[in-house]
Amino acid sequence: MQLKANKIGFRYENGPWLFRGVNASIEPGEVVGITGPSGRGKTTLCRILASYESPLEGEVTLNGAPLPKKGYHPVQMVLQHPEKAVNARWKMHRILNEGYHPDEEMLDLLGIKQEWLTRWPHELSGGELQRFCVARALGPDTRFLIADEMTTMLDAITQAQIWQAVTEIAQKRKMGIIVVTHESKLMQRLCHRVIEI
Ligand SMILES: Nc1ncnc2c1ncn2[C@@H]1O[C@H](COP(=O)(O)OP(=O)(O)OP(=O)(O)O)[C@@H](O)[C@H]1O
Ligand SMILES: [Mg+2]
Protein backbone atom coordinates (compact mmCIF):
# COMPACT_ATOMS: atom_id res chain seq x y z
CA MET A 1 0.00 0.00 0.00
CA GLN A 2 1.40 3.35 -1.04
CA LEU A 3 0.21 6.87 -0.18
CA LYS A 4 1.07 9.21 -3.00
CA ALA A 5 0.69 12.90 -3.80
CA ASN A 6 0.86 13.59 -7.54
CA LYS A 7 1.76 17.14 -8.56
CA ILE A 8 -0.48 18.66 -5.96
CA GLY A 9 -1.03 22.38 -5.62
CA PHE A 10 -2.99 24.40 -3.10
CA ARG A 11 -3.95 27.97 -2.26
CA TYR A 12 -6.46 29.33 0.21
CA GLU A 13 -9.18 31.60 -1.15
CA ASN A 14 -7.65 34.92 -2.26
CA GLY A 15 -4.22 33.75 -1.09
CA PRO A 16 -1.10 33.00 -3.15
CA TRP A 17 -0.19 29.48 -4.20
CA LEU A 18 1.34 27.83 -1.14
CA PHE A 19 2.85 25.09 -3.26
CA ARG A 20 2.42 23.61 -6.72
CA GLY A 21 3.66 20.44 -8.34
CA VAL A 22 4.47 18.71 -5.07
CA ASN A 23 5.20 15.02 -5.42
CA ALA A 24 5.49 12.85 -2.35
CA SER A 25 5.05 9.19 -1.60
CA ILE A 26 5.35 6.92 1.37
CA GLU A 27 5.50 3.14 1.61
CA PRO A 28 4.50 0.83 4.50
CA GLY A 29 7.09 0.85 7.28
CA GLU A 30 8.71 4.03 6.04
CA VAL A 31 9.22 7.16 8.15
CA VAL A 32 9.28 10.28 5.97
CA GLY A 33 9.90 13.83 7.17
CA ILE A 34 8.46 17.00 5.65
CA THR A 35 10.42 20.19 6.26
CA GLY A 36 10.14 23.77 5.17
CA PRO A 37 9.95 27.18 6.77
CA SER A 38 7.04 28.22 8.93
CA GLY A 39 4.06 29.19 6.81
CA ARG A 40 5.21 27.25 3.73
CA GLY A 41 2.25 24.92 3.95
CA LYS A 42 3.38 21.78 5.77
CA THR A 43 0.24 21.53 7.89
CA THR A 44 -1.86 22.25 4.81
CA LEU A 45 -0.08 19.46 2.93
CA CYS A 46 -0.65 17.10 5.87
CA ARG A 47 -4.35 17.97 5.90
CA ILE A 48 -4.53 17.21 2.18
CA LEU A 49 -2.75 13.87 2.64
CA ALA A 50 -5.22 12.98 5.41
CA SER A 51 -8.18 14.13 3.22
CA TYR A 52 -9.33 16.97 5.45
CA GLU A 53 -8.76 19.21 2.45
CA SER A 54 -8.78 18.58 -1.32
CA PRO A 55 -5.90 19.74 -3.49
CA LEU A 56 -6.72 22.33 -6.18
CA GLU A 57 -4.28 20.69 -8.56
CA GLY A 58 -3.14 17.10 -8.74
CA GLU A 59 -4.36 14.21 -6.64
CA VAL A 60 -3.66 12.07 -3.61
CA THR A 61 -3.98 8.32 -4.01
CA LEU A 62 -3.79 5.28 -1.81
CA ASN A 63 -2.62 2.31 -3.83
CA GLY A 64 -3.49 4.21 -6.97
CA ALA A 65 -7.10 4.85 -5.94
CA PRO A 66 -8.66 8.04 -4.55
CA LEU A 67 -8.71 8.31 -0.74
CA PRO A 68 -11.89 7.03 0.92
CA LYS A 69 -14.38 9.68 1.99
CA LYS A 70 -16.28 7.74 4.65
CA GLY A 71 -15.58 5.48 7.64
CA TYR A 72 -12.42 5.07 9.69
CA HIS A 73 -9.70 6.58 7.55
CA PRO A 74 -6.47 4.65 6.78
CA VAL A 75 -4.55 7.93 7.02
CA GLN A 76 -4.75 9.40 10.52
CA MET A 77 -3.33 12.72 11.67
CA VAL A 78 -2.17 13.83 15.12
CA LEU A 79 -1.94 17.58 15.67
CA GLN A 80 0.30 19.77 17.79
CA HIS A 81 -2.41 20.89 20.20
CA PRO A 82 -4.44 17.95 21.55
CA GLU A 83 -6.98 20.30 23.20
CA LYS A 84 -8.10 21.33 19.71
CA ALA A 85 -8.51 17.73 18.61
CA VAL A 86 -10.90 16.46 21.29
CA ASN A 87 -14.49 17.18 22.21
CA ALA A 88 -14.33 19.10 25.51
CA ARG A 89 -17.80 17.81 26.43
CA TRP A 90 -16.79 14.15 26.26
CA LYS A 91 -14.99 12.20 28.97
CA MET A 92 -11.76 10.49 27.99
CA HIS A 93 -13.19 6.96 27.71
CA ARG A 94 -15.70 8.18 25.14
CA ILE A 95 -13.02 10.09 23.21
CA LEU A 96 -10.74 7.06 23.27
CA ASN A 97 -13.39 4.61 22.10
CA GLU A 98 -15.00 6.72 19.41
CA GLY A 99 -13.35 5.09 16.39
CA TYR A 100 -12.28 1.71 17.76
CA HIS A 101 -11.52 0.12 21.14
CA PRO A 102 -7.82 0.32 22.01
CA ASP A 103 -6.68 -2.69 24.09
CA GLU A 104 -4.76 -2.72 27.39
CA GLU A 105 -1.48 -3.26 25.58
CA MET A 106 -1.94 -0.06 23.58
CA LEU A 107 -2.83 1.93 26.71
CA ASP A 108 0.19 0.52 28.58
CA LEU A 109 2.55 1.21 25.73
CA LEU A 110 1.39 4.82 25.57
CA GLY A 111 1.42 5.21 29.35
CA ILE A 112 -2.31 5.92 29.59
CA LYS A 113 -3.52 5.35 33.15
CA GLN A 114 -6.93 3.82 33.90
CA GLU A 115 -7.81 6.66 36.28
CA TRP A 116 -7.58 9.17 33.42
CA LEU A 117 -10.42 7.49 31.56
CA THR A 118 -13.14 8.95 33.79
CA ARG A 119 -11.78 12.52 33.53
CA TRP A 120 -12.71 15.42 31.26
CA PRO A 121 -10.06 16.60 28.76
CA HIS A 122 -9.32 19.76 30.79
CA GLU A 123 -8.43 17.54 33.78
CA LEU A 124 -5.38 16.16 31.93
CA SER A 125 -2.03 17.73 31.10
CA GLY A 126 -1.11 18.36 27.47
CA GLY A 127 1.18 15.33 27.43
CA GLU A 128 -1.47 13.07 28.97
CA LEU A 129 -4.07 14.28 26.50
CA GLN A 130 -1.72 13.83 23.57
CA ARG A 131 -1.25 10.16 24.52
CA PHE A 132 -5.01 9.70 24.02
CA CYS A 133 -4.90 11.42 20.64
CA VAL A 134 -2.07 9.13 19.57
CA ALA A 135 -3.92 6.00 20.79
CA ARG A 136 -7.06 7.11 18.97
CA ALA A 137 -5.10 7.54 15.72
CA LEU A 138 -3.57 4.07 15.90
CA GLY A 139 -6.65 2.00 15.10
CA PRO A 140 -6.34 -1.38 13.37
CA ASP A 141 -7.14 0.16 9.97
CA THR A 142 -4.51 2.90 10.19
CA ARG A 143 -1.89 2.42 7.48
CA PHE A 144 -0.27 5.85 7.65
CA LEU A 145 0.12 8.19 10.60
CA ILE A 146 0.77 11.87 10.02
CA ALA A 147 2.47 13.48 13.01
CA ASP A 148 2.31 17.25 12.56
CA GLU A 149 4.42 18.70 15.40
CA MET A 150 2.95 15.87 17.47
CA THR A 151 5.36 16.22 20.40
CA THR A 152 6.48 19.84 20.00
CA MET A 153 4.72 21.03 23.16
CA LEU A 154 6.00 18.20 25.34
CA ASP A 155 9.08 17.74 27.52
CA ALA A 156 11.93 15.55 26.30
CA ILE A 157 10.97 12.48 28.35
CA THR A 158 7.31 12.50 27.30
CA GLN A 159 8.38 13.14 23.72
CA ALA A 160 10.73 10.15 23.80
CA GLN A 161 8.10 7.86 25.40
CA ILE A 162 5.45 8.73 22.84
CA TRP A 163 7.81 8.29 19.89
CA GLN A 164 9.11 5.01 21.30
CA ALA A 165 5.53 3.67 21.48
CA VAL A 166 4.57 4.98 18.05
CA THR A 167 7.64 3.62 16.26
CA GLU A 168 7.27 0.24 17.97
CA ILE A 169 3.65 -0.07 16.84
CA ALA A 170 4.45 1.22 13.37
CA GLN A 171 7.26 -1.29 12.88
CA LYS A 172 5.14 -4.16 14.10
CA ARG A 173 2.28 -3.28 11.76
CA LYS A 174 4.35 -1.96 8.86
CA MET A 175 2.63 1.39 9.14
CA GLY A 176 4.12 4.45 7.45
CA ILE A 177 4.71 7.66 9.38
CA ILE A 178 4.98 11.22 8.10
CA VAL A 179 6.81 13.48 10.52
CA VAL A 180 6.63 17.27 10.56
CA THR A 181 8.86 18.94 13.12
CA HIS A 182 11.18 21.93 13.38
CA GLU A 183 13.46 19.90 15.65
CA SER A 184 16.18 18.71 13.31
CA LYS A 185 17.63 16.18 15.75
CA LEU A 186 14.26 14.46 16.13
CA MET A 187 13.83 14.51 12.36
CA GLN A 188 17.24 12.92 11.78
CA ARG A 189 16.68 10.30 14.43
CA LEU A 190 13.26 9.21 13.19
CA CYS A 191 13.23 9.61 9.43
CA HIS A 192 14.51 7.41 6.64
CA ARG A 193 14.25 10.37 4.26
CA VAL A 194 13.03 13.96 4.24
CA ILE A 195 11.00 15.89 1.66
CA GLU A 196 11.44 19.66 1.46
CA ILE A 197 8.50 21.83 0.42
N1 LIG B 1 -7.88 28.40 6.50
C1 LIG B 1 -6.95 29.25 6.03
N2 LIG B 1 -7.30 30.33 5.30
C2 LIG B 1 -6.38 31.17 4.80
N3 LIG B 1 -5.06 31.02 4.96
C3 LIG B 1 -4.65 29.96 5.69
C4 LIG B 1 -5.57 29.03 6.26
N4 LIG B 1 -4.86 28.09 6.93
C5 LIG B 1 -3.56 28.42 6.78
N5 LIG B 1 -3.44 29.53 6.03
C6 LIG B 1 -2.18 30.17 5.63
O1 LIG B 1 -1.47 29.26 4.80
C7 LIG B 1 -0.07 29.36 5.05
C8 LIG B 1 0.48 27.96 5.35
O2 LIG B 1 -0.01 27.51 6.60
P1 LIG B 1 0.44 26.13 7.23
O3 LIG B 1 -0.19 26.05 8.55
O4 LIG B 1 0.15 25.04 6.26
O5 LIG B 1 2.04 26.33 7.34
P2 LIG B 1 3.14 25.45 8.06
O6 LIG B 1 4.21 25.17 7.06
O7 LIG B 1 2.51 24.27 8.70
O8 LIG B 1 3.71 26.44 9.17
P3 LIG B 1 4.31 26.10 10.64
O9 LIG B 1 5.69 25.54 10.41
O10 LIG B 1 4.34 27.44 11.30
O11 LIG B 1 3.37 25.15 11.30
C9 LIG B 1 0.09 30.35 6.19
O12 LIG B 1 0.50 31.57 5.65
C10 LIG B 1 -1.28 30.46 6.81
O13 LIG B 1 -1.53 31.73 7.32
MG1 LIG C 1 2.24 23.69 10.68
PDB file of C-alpha atoms and ligand atoms in Angstrom:
ATOM      1  CA  MET A   1       0.000   0.000   0.000  1.00  0.00           C
ATOM      2  CA  GLN A   2       1.399   3.353  -1.041  1.00  0.00           C
ATOM      3  CA  LEU A   3       0.213   6.873  -0.183  1.00  0.00           C
ATOM      4  CA  LYS A   4       1.073   9.209  -3.005  1.00  0.00           C
ATOM      5  CA  ALA A   5       0.692  12.899  -3.796  1.00  0.00           C
ATOM      6  CA  ASN A   6       0.859  13.586  -7.541  1.00  0.00           C
ATOM      7  CA  LYS A   7       1.760  17.142  -8.559  1.00  0.00           C
ATOM      8  CA  ILE A   8      -0.483  18.665  -5.959  1.00  0.00           C
ATOM      9  CA  GLY A   9      -1.025  22.377  -5.619  1.00  0.00           C
ATOM     10  CA  PHE A  10      -2.987  24.398  -3.100  1.00  0.00           C
ATOM     11  CA  ARG A  11      -3.953  27.965  -2.256  1.00  0.00           C
ATOM     12  CA  TYR A  12      -6.463  29.330   0.205  1.00  0.00           C
ATOM     13  CA  GLU A  13      -9.177  31.603  -1.149  1.00  0.00           C
ATOM     14  CA  ASN A  14      -7.645  34.919  -2.263  1.00  0.00           C
ATOM     15  CA  GLY A  15      -4.222  33.745  -1.092  1.00  0.00           C
ATOM     16  CA  PRO A  16      -1.099  33.002  -3.154  1.00  0.00           C
ATOM     17  CA  TRP A  17      -0.187  29.480  -4.200  1.00  0.00           C
ATOM     18  CA  LEU A  18       1.344  27.829  -1.140  1.00  0.00           C
ATOM     19  CA  PHE A  19       2.846  25.087  -3.259  1.00  0.00           C
ATOM     20  CA  ARG A  20       2.421  23.613  -6.720  1.00  0.00           C
ATOM     21  CA  GLY A  21       3.657  20.444  -8.340  1.00  0.00           C
ATOM     22  CA  VAL A  22       4.469  18.713  -5.072  1.00  0.00           C
ATOM     23  CA  ASN A  23       5.195  15.017  -5.419  1.00  0.00           C
ATOM     24  CA  ALA A  24       5.487  12.845  -2.355  1.00  0.00           C
ATOM     25  CA  SER A  25       5.052   9.193  -1.598  1.00  0.00           C
ATOM     26  CA  ILE A  26       5.352   6.916   1.370  1.00  0.00           C
ATOM     27  CA  GLU A  27       5.497   3.144   1.609  1.00  0.00           C
ATOM     28  CA  PRO A  28       4.501   0.835   4.498  1.00  0.00           C
ATOM     29  CA  GLY A  29       7.086   0.853   7.284  1.00  0.00           C
ATOM     30  CA  GLU A  30       8.710   4.031   6.035  1.00  0.00           C
ATOM     31  CA  VAL A  31       9.218   7.165   8.147  1.00  0.00           C
ATOM     32  CA  VAL A  32       9.280  10.278   5.972  1.00  0.00           C
ATOM     33  CA  GLY A  33       9.896  13.826   7.166  1.00  0.00           C
ATOM     34  CA  ILE A  34       8.458  16.999   5.655  1.00  0.00           C
ATOM     35  CA  THR A  35      10.416  20.194   6.258  1.00  0.00           C
ATOM     36  CA  GLY A  36      10.143  23.766   5.169  1.00  0.00           C
ATOM     37  CA  PRO A  37       9.945  27.181   6.771  1.00  0.00           C
ATOM     38  CA  SER A  38       7.036  28.223   8.935  1.00  0.00           C
ATOM     39  CA  GLY A  39       4.058  29.187   6.811  1.00  0.00           C
ATOM     40  CA  ARG A  40       5.209  27.250   3.725  1.00  0.00           C
ATOM     41  CA  GLY A  41       2.246  24.916   3.949  1.00  0.00           C
ATOM     42  CA  LYS A  42       3.382  21.780   5.767  1.00  0.00           C
ATOM     43  CA  THR A  43       0.236  21.534   7.892  1.00  0.00           C
ATOM     44  CA  THR A  44      -1.865  22.252   4.809  1.00  0.00           C
ATOM     45  CA  LEU A  45      -0.081  19.464   2.931  1.00  0.00           C
ATOM     46  CA  CYS A  46      -0.651  17.098   5.869  1.00  0.00           C
ATOM     47  CA  ARG A  47      -4.346  17.971   5.903  1.00  0.00           C
ATOM     48  CA  ILE A  48      -4.532  17.206   2.181  1.00  0.00           C
ATOM     49  CA  LEU A  49      -2.746  13.867   2.637  1.00  0.00           C
ATOM     50  CA  ALA A  50      -5.220  12.985   5.408  1.00  0.00           C
ATOM     51  CA  SER A  51      -8.177  14.131   3.215  1.00  0.00           C
ATOM     52  CA  TYR A  52      -9.327  16.967   5.451  1.00  0.00           C
ATOM     53  CA  GLU A  53      -8.755  19.212   2.446  1.00  0.00           C
ATOM     54  CA  SER A  54      -8.780  18.576  -1.318  1.00  0.00           C
ATOM     55  CA  PRO A  55      -5.899  19.743  -3.493  1.00  0.00           C
ATOM     56  CA  LEU A  56      -6.721  22.331  -6.180  1.00  0.00           C
ATOM     57  CA  GLU A  57      -4.284  20.691  -8.558  1.00  0.00           C
ATOM     58  CA  GLY A  58      -3.136  17.098  -8.739  1.00  0.00           C
ATOM     59  CA  GLU A  59      -4.362  14.208  -6.644  1.00  0.00           C
ATOM     60  CA  VAL A  60      -3.661  12.072  -3.607  1.00  0.00           C
ATOM     61  CA  THR A  61      -3.984   8.324  -4.014  1.00  0.00           C
ATOM     62  CA  LEU A  62      -3.793   5.276  -1.810  1.00  0.00           C
ATOM     63  CA  ASN A  63      -2.615   2.311  -3.833  1.00  0.00           C
ATOM     64  CA  GLY A  64      -3.487   4.215  -6.970  1.00  0.00           C
ATOM     65  CA  ALA A  65      -7.105   4.849  -5.943  1.00  0.00           C
ATOM     66  CA  PRO A  66      -8.656   8.044  -4.549  1.00  0.00           C
ATOM     67  CA  LEU A  67      -8.711   8.310  -0.741  1.00  0.00           C
ATOM     68  CA  PRO A  68     -11.887   7.031   0.924  1.00  0.00           C
ATOM     69  CA  LYS A  69     -14.381   9.681   1.992  1.00  0.00           C
ATOM     70  CA  LYS A  70     -16.282   7.742   4.652  1.00  0.00           C
ATOM     71  CA  GLY A  71     -15.578   5.484   7.635  1.00  0.00           C
ATOM     72  CA  TYR A  72     -12.418   5.071   9.686  1.00  0.00           C
ATOM     73  CA  HIS A  73      -9.698   6.582   7.549  1.00  0.00           C
ATOM     74  CA  PRO A  74      -6.475   4.653   6.777  1.00  0.00           C
ATOM     75  CA  VAL A  75      -4.554   7.933   7.015  1.00  0.00           C
ATOM     76  CA  GLN A  76      -4.749   9.403  10.520  1.00  0.00           C
ATOM     77  CA  MET A  77      -3.333  12.720  11.670  1.00  0.00           C
ATOM     78  CA  VAL A  78      -2.175  13.834  15.120  1.00  0.00           C
ATOM     79  CA  LEU A  79      -1.936  17.577  15.671  1.00  0.00           C
ATOM     80  CA  GLN A  80       0.302  19.767  17.789  1.00  0.00           C
ATOM     81  CA  HIS A  81      -2.407  20.892  20.204  1.00  0.00           C
ATOM     82  CA  PRO A  82      -4.437  17.949  21.550  1.00  0.00           C
ATOM     83  CA  GLU A  83      -6.980  20.304  23.202  1.00  0.00           C
ATOM     84  CA  LYS A  84      -8.105  21.333  19.711  1.00  0.00           C
ATOM     85  CA  ALA A  85      -8.515  17.733  18.612  1.00  0.00           C
ATOM     86  CA  VAL A  86     -10.896  16.463  21.294  1.00  0.00           C
ATOM     87  CA  ASN A  87     -14.486  17.182  22.212  1.00  0.00           C
ATOM     88  CA  ALA A  88     -14.332  19.097  25.505  1.00  0.00           C
ATOM     89  CA  ARG A  89     -17.801  17.807  26.428  1.00  0.00           C
ATOM     90  CA  TRP A  90     -16.788  14.151  26.259  1.00  0.00           C
ATOM     91  CA  LYS A  91     -14.987  12.204  28.966  1.00  0.00           C
ATOM     92  CA  MET A  92     -11.757  10.487  27.995  1.00  0.00           C
ATOM     93  CA  HIS A  93     -13.188   6.963  27.714  1.00  0.00           C
ATOM     94  CA  ARG A  94     -15.697   8.181  25.137  1.00  0.00           C
ATOM     95  CA  ILE A  95     -13.020  10.095  23.209  1.00  0.00           C
ATOM     96  CA  LEU A  96     -10.742   7.059  23.267  1.00  0.00           C
ATOM     97  CA  ASN A  97     -13.390   4.606  22.101  1.00  0.00           C
ATOM     98  CA  GLU A  98     -15.001   6.718  19.412  1.00  0.00           C
ATOM     99  CA  GLY A  99     -13.347   5.094  16.387  1.00  0.00           C
ATOM    100  CA  TYR A 100     -12.276   1.708  17.760  1.00  0.00           C
ATOM    101  CA  HIS A 101     -11.524   0.117  21.141  1.00  0.00           C
ATOM    102  CA  PRO A 102      -7.824   0.324  22.015  1.00  0.00           C
ATOM    103  CA  ASP A 103      -6.678  -2.693  24.086  1.00  0.00           C
ATOM    104  CA  GLU A 104      -4.756  -2.718  27.389  1.00  0.00           C
ATOM    105  CA  GLU A 105      -1.479  -3.256  25.576  1.00  0.00           C
ATOM    106  CA  MET A 106      -1.937  -0.062  23.576  1.00  0.00           C
ATOM    107  CA  LEU A 107      -2.831   1.931  26.714  1.00  0.00           C
ATOM    108  CA  ASP A 108       0.186   0.525  28.580  1.00  0.00           C
ATOM    109  CA  LEU A 109       2.549   1.209  25.733  1.00  0.00           C
ATOM    110  CA  LEU A 110       1.393   4.824  25.569  1.00  0.00           C
ATOM    111  CA  GLY A 111       1.422   5.210  29.350  1.00  0.00           C
ATOM    112  CA  ILE A 112      -2.313   5.920  29.591  1.00  0.00           C
ATOM    113  CA  LYS A 113      -3.524   5.354  33.152  1.00  0.00           C
ATOM    114  CA  GLN A 114      -6.932   3.820  33.896  1.00  0.00           C
ATOM    115  CA  GLU A 115      -7.807   6.660  36.278  1.00  0.00           C
ATOM    116  CA  TRP A 116      -7.576   9.173  33.422  1.00  0.00           C
ATOM    117  CA  LEU A 117     -10.423   7.488  31.558  1.00  0.00           C
ATOM    118  CA  THR A 118     -13.138   8.955  33.791  1.00  0.00           C
ATOM    119  CA  ARG A 119     -11.778  12.516  33.528  1.00  0.00           C
ATOM    120  CA  TRP A 120     -12.713  15.419  31.259  1.00  0.00           C
ATOM    121  CA  PRO A 121     -10.060  16.604  28.765  1.00  0.00           C
ATOM    122  CA  HIS A 122      -9.323  19.757  30.791  1.00  0.00           C
ATOM    123  CA  GLU A 123      -8.428  17.543  33.777  1.00  0.00           C
ATOM    124  CA  LEU A 124      -5.381  16.160  31.935  1.00  0.00           C
ATOM    125  CA  SER A 125      -2.031  17.729  31.103  1.00  0.00           C
ATOM    126  CA  GLY A 126      -1.113  18.360  27.468  1.00  0.00           C
ATOM    127  CA  GLY A 127       1.178  15.333  27.429  1.00  0.00           C
ATOM    128  CA  GLU A 128      -1.465  13.066  28.974  1.00  0.00           C
ATOM    129  CA  LEU A 129      -4.074  14.284  26.505  1.00  0.00           C
ATOM    130  CA  GLN A 130      -1.722  13.831  23.568  1.00  0.00           C
ATOM    131  CA  ARG A 131      -1.254  10.159  24.519  1.00  0.00           C
ATOM    132  CA  PHE A 132      -5.010   9.699  24.018  1.00  0.00           C
ATOM    133  CA  CYS A 133      -4.899  11.419  20.640  1.00  0.00           C
ATOM    134  CA  VAL A 134      -2.074   9.130  19.567  1.00  0.00           C
ATOM    135  CA  ALA A 135      -3.922   6.001  20.786  1.00  0.00           C
ATOM    136  CA  ARG A 136      -7.057   7.115  18.970  1.00  0.00           C
ATOM    137  CA  ALA A 137      -5.101   7.543  15.721  1.00  0.00           C
ATOM    138  CA  LEU A 138      -3.567   4.065  15.905  1.00  0.00           C
ATOM    139  CA  GLY A 139      -6.653   2.004  15.097  1.00  0.00           C
ATOM    140  CA  PRO A 140      -6.340  -1.375  13.375  1.00  0.00           C
ATOM    141  CA  ASP A 141      -7.135   0.160   9.973  1.00  0.00           C
ATOM    142  CA  THR A 142      -4.511   2.899  10.188  1.00  0.00           C
ATOM    143  CA  ARG A 143      -1.886   2.417   7.480  1.00  0.00           C
ATOM    144  CA  PHE A 144      -0.274   5.852   7.651  1.00  0.00           C
ATOM    145  CA  LEU A 145       0.122   8.193  10.597  1.00  0.00           C
ATOM    146  CA  ILE A 146       0.773  11.868  10.022  1.00  0.00           C
ATOM    147  CA  ALA A 147       2.468  13.479  13.007  1.00  0.00           C
ATOM    148  CA  ASP A 148       2.309  17.252  12.558  1.00  0.00           C
ATOM    149  CA  GLU A 149       4.422  18.704  15.400  1.00  0.00           C
ATOM    150  CA  MET A 150       2.949  15.875  17.472  1.00  0.00           C
ATOM    151  CA  THR A 151       5.356  16.222  20.403  1.00  0.00           C
ATOM    152  CA  THR A 152       6.480  19.840  20.005  1.00  0.00           C
ATOM    153  CA  MET A 153       4.715  21.034  23.159  1.00  0.00           C
ATOM    154  CA  LEU A 154       5.999  18.198  25.337  1.00  0.00           C
ATOM    155  CA  ASP A 155       9.079  17.744  27.521  1.00  0.00           C
ATOM    156  CA  ALA A 156      11.930  15.549  26.299  1.00  0.00           C
ATOM    157  CA  ILE A 157      10.969  12.482  28.355  1.00  0.00           C
ATOM    158  CA  THR A 158       7.312  12.495  27.302  1.00  0.00           C
ATOM    159  CA  GLN A 159       8.385  13.143  23.722  1.00  0.00           C
ATOM    160  CA  ALA A 160      10.731  10.150  23.801  1.00  0.00           C
ATOM    161  CA  GLN A 161       8.102   7.859  25.397  1.00  0.00           C
ATOM    162  CA  ILE A 162       5.455   8.726  22.840  1.00  0.00           C
ATOM    163  CA  TRP A 163       7.814   8.292  19.893  1.00  0.00           C
ATOM    164  CA  GLN A 164       9.108   5.013  21.296  1.00  0.00           C
ATOM    165  CA  ALA A 165       5.535   3.672  21.476  1.00  0.00           C
ATOM    166  CA  VAL A 166       4.574   4.976  18.049  1.00  0.00           C
ATOM    167  CA  THR A 167       7.639   3.624  16.260  1.00  0.00           C
ATOM    168  CA  GLU A 168       7.272   0.240  17.974  1.00  0.00           C
ATOM    169  CA  ILE A 169       3.646  -0.075  16.845  1.00  0.00           C
ATOM    170  CA  ALA A 170       4.454   1.222  13.371  1.00  0.00           C
ATOM    171  CA  GLN A 171       7.263  -1.290  12.877  1.00  0.00           C
ATOM    172  CA  LYS A 172       5.138  -4.159  14.103  1.00  0.00           C
ATOM    173  CA  ARG A 173       2.285  -3.285  11.760  1.00  0.00           C
ATOM    174  CA  LYS A 174       4.350  -1.958   8.863  1.00  0.00           C
ATOM    175  CA  MET A 175       2.635   1.395   9.142  1.00  0.00           C
ATOM    176  CA  GLY A 176       4.120   4.447   7.447  1.00  0.00           C
ATOM    177  CA  ILE A 177       4.711   7.664   9.380  1.00  0.00           C
ATOM    178  CA  ILE A 178       4.976  11.224   8.102  1.00  0.00           C
ATOM    179  CA  VAL A 179       6.812  13.482  10.522  1.00  0.00           C
ATOM    180  CA  VAL A 180       6.627  17.271  10.563  1.00  0.00           C
ATOM    181  CA  THR A 181       8.859  18.936  13.122  1.00  0.00           C
ATOM    182  CA  HIS A 182      11.176  21.933  13.376  1.00  0.00           C
ATOM    183  CA  GLU A 183      13.455  19.897  15.646  1.00  0.00           C
ATOM    184  CA  SER A 184      16.176  18.713  13.308  1.00  0.00           C
ATOM    185  CA  LYS A 185      17.626  16.180  15.748  1.00  0.00           C
ATOM    186  CA  LEU A 186      14.265  14.456  16.131  1.00  0.00           C
ATOM    187  CA  MET A 187      13.831  14.513  12.361  1.00  0.00           C
ATOM    188  CA  GLN A 188      17.238  12.922  11.784  1.00  0.00           C
ATOM    189  CA  ARG A 189      16.676  10.300  14.430  1.00  0.00           C
ATOM    190  CA  LEU A 190      13.260   9.208  13.190  1.00  0.00           C
ATOM    191  CA  CYS A 191      13.227   9.613   9.428  1.00  0.00           C
ATOM    192  CA  HIS A 192      14.510   7.408   6.641  1.00  0.00           C
ATOM    193  CA  ARG A 193      14.250  10.372   4.262  1.00  0.00           C
ATOM    194  CA  VAL A 194      13.032  13.956   4.244  1.00  0.00           C
ATOM    195  CA  ILE A 195      11.002  15.894   1.663  1.00  0.00           C
ATOM    196  CA  GLU A 196      11.439  19.658   1.462  1.00  0.00           C
ATOM    197  CA  ILE A 197       8.505  21.834   0.423  1.00  0.00           C
TER     198      ILE A 197
HETATM  199  N1  LIG B   1      -7.882  28.405   6.495  1.00  0.00           N
HETATM  200  C1  LIG B   1      -6.954  29.250   6.034  1.00  0.00           C
HETATM  201  N2  LIG B   1      -7.305  30.328   5.301  1.00  0.00           N
HETATM  202  C2  LIG B   1      -6.382  31.170   4.798  1.00  0.00           C
HETATM  203  N3  LIG B   1      -5.057  31.016   4.959  1.00  0.00           N
HETATM  204  C3  LIG B   1      -4.648  29.955   5.690  1.00  0.00           C
HETATM  205  C4  LIG B   1      -5.565  29.028   6.265  1.00  0.00           C
HETATM  206  N4  LIG B   1      -4.856  28.087   6.925  1.00  0.00           N
HETATM  207  C5  LIG B   1      -3.562  28.415   6.777  1.00  0.00           C
HETATM  208  N5  LIG B   1      -3.436  29.534   6.025  1.00  0.00           N
HETATM  209  C6  LIG B   1      -2.177  30.169   5.629  1.00  0.00           C
HETATM  210  O1  LIG B   1      -1.468  29.263   4.803  1.00  0.00           O
HETATM  211  C7  LIG B   1      -0.065  29.359   5.050  1.00  0.00           C
HETATM  212  C8  LIG B   1       0.484  27.964   5.348  1.00  0.00           C
HETATM  213  O2  LIG B   1      -0.005  27.515   6.600  1.00  0.00           O
HETATM  214  P1  LIG B   1       0.436  26.133   7.233  1.00  0.00           P
HETATM  215  O3  LIG B   1      -0.192  26.053   8.550  1.00  0.00           O
HETATM  216  O4  LIG B   1       0.145  25.037   6.264  1.00  0.00           O
HETATM  217  O5  LIG B   1       2.037  26.332   7.341  1.00  0.00           O
HETATM  218  P2  LIG B   1       3.138  25.452   8.061  1.00  0.00           P
HETATM  219  O6  LIG B   1       4.208  25.170   7.057  1.00  0.00           O
HETATM  220  O7  LIG B   1       2.507  24.270   8.703  1.00  0.00           O
HETATM  221  O8  LIG B   1       3.714  26.439   9.168  1.00  0.00           O
HETATM  222  P3  LIG B   1       4.308  26.103  10.635  1.00  0.00           P
HETATM  223  O9  LIG B   1       5.687  25.536  10.414  1.00  0.00           O
HETATM  224  O10 LIG B   1       4.342  27.437  11.301  1.00  0.00           O
HETATM  225  O11 LIG B   1       3.373  25.148  11.296  1.00  0.00           O
HETATM  226  C9  LIG B   1       0.093  30.346   6.190  1.00  0.00           C
HETATM  227  O12 LIG B   1       0.503  31.571   5.645  1.00  0.00           O
HETATM  228  C10 LIG B   1      -1.280  30.457   6.808  1.00  0.00           C
HETATM  229  O13 LIG B   1      -1.532  31.728   7.323  1.00  0.00           O
HETATM  230 MG    MG B   2       2.237  23.693  10.682  1.00  0.00          MG
END
